[in-house]
Amino acid sequence: MYRNAKNVGYYLIGQGSLAQLEDILNERRQKIAGPAIFFLDHFFQNQDLASKLPKKDTDLLIYVDTTEEPTTEGVDSYRDQAKAFLDGRTPCALLAFGGGSTMDTCKCVGNLLTNPGNSADYQGWDLVKNPAPYKIALPTLSGTGSETSRTGIVMNSAKNIKLGMNSDLTMFDQVILDPDLTASVPRNQFFYTGIDTYMHCFESLTGSYRNAIVDALSAKAIDLCKEVFLSDDMMEPKNRELLMIASFIGGMAAGFVGTVHPISAGLSMVLHMHHGLANCYALSVQEDIYPEQYKDFMTMMAKQKIDLPKGICANLTDDQFTALYEASIVHEKPLSNRLGPNFKEIFTKENVISRFKQM
Ligand SMILES: [Fe+2]
C-alpha cells in the first residue's frame, strides 16, 4: 500500500508575516458570513497579542488552557463552547496561536464542529468523515509540526492512551510562520519543544517503514535542528526562523516514529508531562537504541545549557510503573518500526520499567 500524502494548503513565512493575516481573514469573511474563532494559548492571556489581531467584536476568542496537553474532555468542552457561540452559524475561520497543544485543540474542535459524537470517537486513522471549517495556524512555538501534520493528539484517560485524530481533514488550510511570534518563549521550553522535530525525524529515518520523500524532508529538518541547537544562541532571530522551518518540514514528513515517542506518551499519560520534555526524558534512557542521536542530543543540551533534572520517577508506586509500561507498550506500530515485530522480547515489562527508573 502506498500512502497518498496530502500537504498543508497554503503557507507564508517571514518576520512580520502576521501583518498579512488581516487580508487572508478578510477574504474568508467575504466568502462566509459567520464569525471567526481565535484559539490562543493561555500564555498570551497577560500579553498584548490579542490586541494586535484582526479580531472583530462579533468573533469569539478562546484561551486554551495548556497547563496539560489536550484531553478528550477538554476538547469536547471547547467544542461545546464554540457550538453554543455559533448557534448554527458556520465560522469563516478557526485560528490557532500557540504550540502543539493549542493547534491540536483547534484542529480537533474543527473536526467536531462538522462531525457528530465526541473526540474519543475519532481517535485513530481516517475516522473523520466531514471536512472541518477553514483553519489557520500561527505557531508561536516550534517543534511539534502540528502546523503541517494530519493529526491532532488527544489524551484519553479512560483508555489510558494518547492518540491522534489522524485524517487529511484534520490539516490546516493555511499556515503563517512569523518568527516574531516565538520571541517570548522561555528558553527551556524553546529547546524541549524544538527538539521534538529532531526526534520525529531521526525516529523516522532509523525505522523500517520509510519513503523517499519523508526521508529527504526528515534529513533536512535534522540538519536545521543541529544548526540551531549547536549554534551559540538557539533563540537569535535567524535561528527562530530556521527552527520554524524545521518544524514545518518535520510535520510535513510525519514519518513513523520509533521508540522515543511511545515512552514519551507513557510519561504524558501517567505523569501528565508535556510532550517535548517527555521526549527528552525518553531519549535520555535509550542510548542503547539510538547511540548516535543520544550523543548529539546530549551535546545540544550542553551547548544550550538546558537541564534535565533526574529523579522524576523516584517516588512512584508499582501500579504507576505498570501504568507507564502499559501506556508505552500499546504503541505497537512505532515500537515495531524500530525494534521489529518481536519488540516485546526487547521491551519487556522489566526492561521498560527499568528505563523509567533511570530517569
Ligand atoms: Fe512528537
mmCIF file of C-alpha atoms and ligand atoms in Angstrom, residues 143-145 153 162 193 195-197 199-200 203 257 260-261 264 275-276 279, ligand 1:
data_model
loop_
_atom_site.group_PDB
_atom_site.id
_atom_site.type_symbol
_atom_site.label_atom_id
_atom_site.label_comp_id
_atom_site.label_asym_id
_atom_site.label_seq_id
_atom_site.Cartn_x
_atom_site.Cartn_y
_atom_site.Cartn_z
ATOM 1 C CA GLY A 143 8.839 21.747 17.044
ATOM 2 C CA THR A 144 5.700 19.647 17.212
ATOM 3 C CA GLY A 145 4.975 20.077 13.499
ATOM 4 C CA ILE A 153 -3.256 14.464 19.539
ATOM 5 C CA LYS A 162 -2.563 9.229 23.892
ATOM 6 C CA THR A 193 9.593 21.639 22.078
ATOM 7 C CA ILE A 195 13.823 19.085 19.735
ATOM 8 C CA ASP A 196 10.539 17.240 19.044
ATOM 9 C CA THR A 197 11.164 17.772 15.328
ATOM 10 C CA MET A 199 13.167 13.261 17.429
ATOM 11 C CA HIS A 200 10.363 12.702 14.897
ATOM 12 C CA GLU A 203 12.951 8.076 14.602
ATOM 13 C CA VAL A 257 8.171 7.417 14.938
ATOM 14 C CA VAL A 260 11.172 7.592 21.859
ATOM 15 C CA HIS A 261 7.563 8.642 21.321
ATOM 16 C CA SER A 264 7.226 9.765 25.986
ATOM 17 C CA HIS A 275 5.365 16.202 25.165
ATOM 18 C CA GLY A 276 8.678 17.908 24.415
ATOM 19 C CA ASN A 279 10.637 13.149 24.705
HETATM 20 FE FE FE B 1 6.392 14.489 18.873
#
